[in-house]
mmCIF file of C-alpha atoms in Angstrom:
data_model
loop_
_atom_site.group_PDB
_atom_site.id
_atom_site.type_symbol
_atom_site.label_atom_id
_atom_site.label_comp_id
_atom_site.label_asym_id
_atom_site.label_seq_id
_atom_site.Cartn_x
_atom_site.Cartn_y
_atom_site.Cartn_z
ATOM 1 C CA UNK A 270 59.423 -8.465 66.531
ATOM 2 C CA UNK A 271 58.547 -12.212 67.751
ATOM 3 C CA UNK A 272 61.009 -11.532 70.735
ATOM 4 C CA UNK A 273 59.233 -8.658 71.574
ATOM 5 C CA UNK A 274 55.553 -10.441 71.045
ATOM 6 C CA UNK A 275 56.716 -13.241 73.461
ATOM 7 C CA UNK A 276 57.935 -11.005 76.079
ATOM 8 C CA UNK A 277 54.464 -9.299 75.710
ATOM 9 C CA UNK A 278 52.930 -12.578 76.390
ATOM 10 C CA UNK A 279 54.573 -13.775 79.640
ATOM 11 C CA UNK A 280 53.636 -10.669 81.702
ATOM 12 C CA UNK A 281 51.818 -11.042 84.860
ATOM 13 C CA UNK A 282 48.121 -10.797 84.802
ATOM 14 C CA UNK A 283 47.119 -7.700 85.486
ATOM 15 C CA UNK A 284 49.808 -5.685 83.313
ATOM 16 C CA UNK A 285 48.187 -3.621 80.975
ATOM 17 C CA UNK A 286 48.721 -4.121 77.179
ATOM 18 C CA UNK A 287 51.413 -2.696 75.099
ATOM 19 C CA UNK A 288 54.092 -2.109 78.482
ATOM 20 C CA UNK A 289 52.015 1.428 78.756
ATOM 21 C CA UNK A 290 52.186 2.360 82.696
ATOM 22 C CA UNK A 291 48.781 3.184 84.384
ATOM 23 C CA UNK A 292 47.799 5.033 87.666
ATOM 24 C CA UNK A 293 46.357 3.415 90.728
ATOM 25 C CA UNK A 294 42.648 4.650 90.631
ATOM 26 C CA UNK A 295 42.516 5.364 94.271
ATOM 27 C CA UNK A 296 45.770 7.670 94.110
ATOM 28 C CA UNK A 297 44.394 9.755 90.828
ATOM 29 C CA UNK A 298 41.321 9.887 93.015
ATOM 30 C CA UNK A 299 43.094 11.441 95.844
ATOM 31 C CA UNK A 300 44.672 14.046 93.643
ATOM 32 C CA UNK A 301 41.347 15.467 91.995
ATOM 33 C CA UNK A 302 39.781 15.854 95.621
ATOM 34 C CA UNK A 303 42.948 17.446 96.748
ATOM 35 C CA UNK A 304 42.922 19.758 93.872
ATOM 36 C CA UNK A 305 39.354 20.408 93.553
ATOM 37 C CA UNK A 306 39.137 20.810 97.591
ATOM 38 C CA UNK A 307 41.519 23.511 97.213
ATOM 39 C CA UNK A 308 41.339 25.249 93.739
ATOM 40 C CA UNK A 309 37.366 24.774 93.673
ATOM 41 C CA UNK A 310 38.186 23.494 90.193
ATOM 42 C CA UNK A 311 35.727 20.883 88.046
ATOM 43 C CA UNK A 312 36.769 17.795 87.484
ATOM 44 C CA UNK A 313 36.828 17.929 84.007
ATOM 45 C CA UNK A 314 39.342 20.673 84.484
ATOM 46 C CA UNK A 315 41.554 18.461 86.637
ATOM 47 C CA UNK A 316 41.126 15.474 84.190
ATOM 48 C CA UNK A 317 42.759 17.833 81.414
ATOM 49 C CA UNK A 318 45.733 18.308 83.189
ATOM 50 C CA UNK A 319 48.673 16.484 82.185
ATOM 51 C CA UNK A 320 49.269 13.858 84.832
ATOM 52 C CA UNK A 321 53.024 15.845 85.570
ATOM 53 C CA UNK A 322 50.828 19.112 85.842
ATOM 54 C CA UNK A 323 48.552 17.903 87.980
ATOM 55 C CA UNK A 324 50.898 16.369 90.364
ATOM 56 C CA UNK A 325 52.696 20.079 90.345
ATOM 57 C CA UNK A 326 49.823 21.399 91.524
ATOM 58 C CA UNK A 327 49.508 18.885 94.155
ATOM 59 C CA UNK A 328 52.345 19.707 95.451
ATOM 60 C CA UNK A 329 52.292 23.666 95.047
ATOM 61 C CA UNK A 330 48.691 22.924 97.171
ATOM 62 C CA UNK A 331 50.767 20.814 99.764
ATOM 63 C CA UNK A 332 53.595 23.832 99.885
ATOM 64 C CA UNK A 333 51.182 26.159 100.362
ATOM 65 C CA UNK A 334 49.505 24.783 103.165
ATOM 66 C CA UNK A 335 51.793 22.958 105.396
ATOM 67 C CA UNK A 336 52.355 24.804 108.798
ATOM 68 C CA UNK A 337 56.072 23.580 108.736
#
């Protein structure tokens, strides 16, 4: 456990605590306007998602309306 606590410690600043990954804001952002523009869904509704859910439906919404 003390090689794991100093590990821990010499992080970068800005690393959240306890190693747990976040989300850029701006990006999670992005994907409750895309979803929201196109499913007309709250975003409470969006924010319940599961993060791998939600980024299924972005790109379901992204299949659906490419012109390729």
């Amino acid at each position: 456990m003390p090689a794991l606590q100093r590990r821990v410690r010499r992080r970068p600043l800005g690393w959240p605590p306890g190693g747990i990954a976040t989300y850029e804001i701006d990006h999670l952002y992005r994907e409750i306007s895309y979803v929201a523009l196109n499913f007309h869904w709250s975003r409470g509704e969006i924010l319940d998602l599961e993060h791998a859910e939600r980024q299924r439906y972005v790109r379901l919404i992204n299949d659906l309306t490419s012109t390729d």
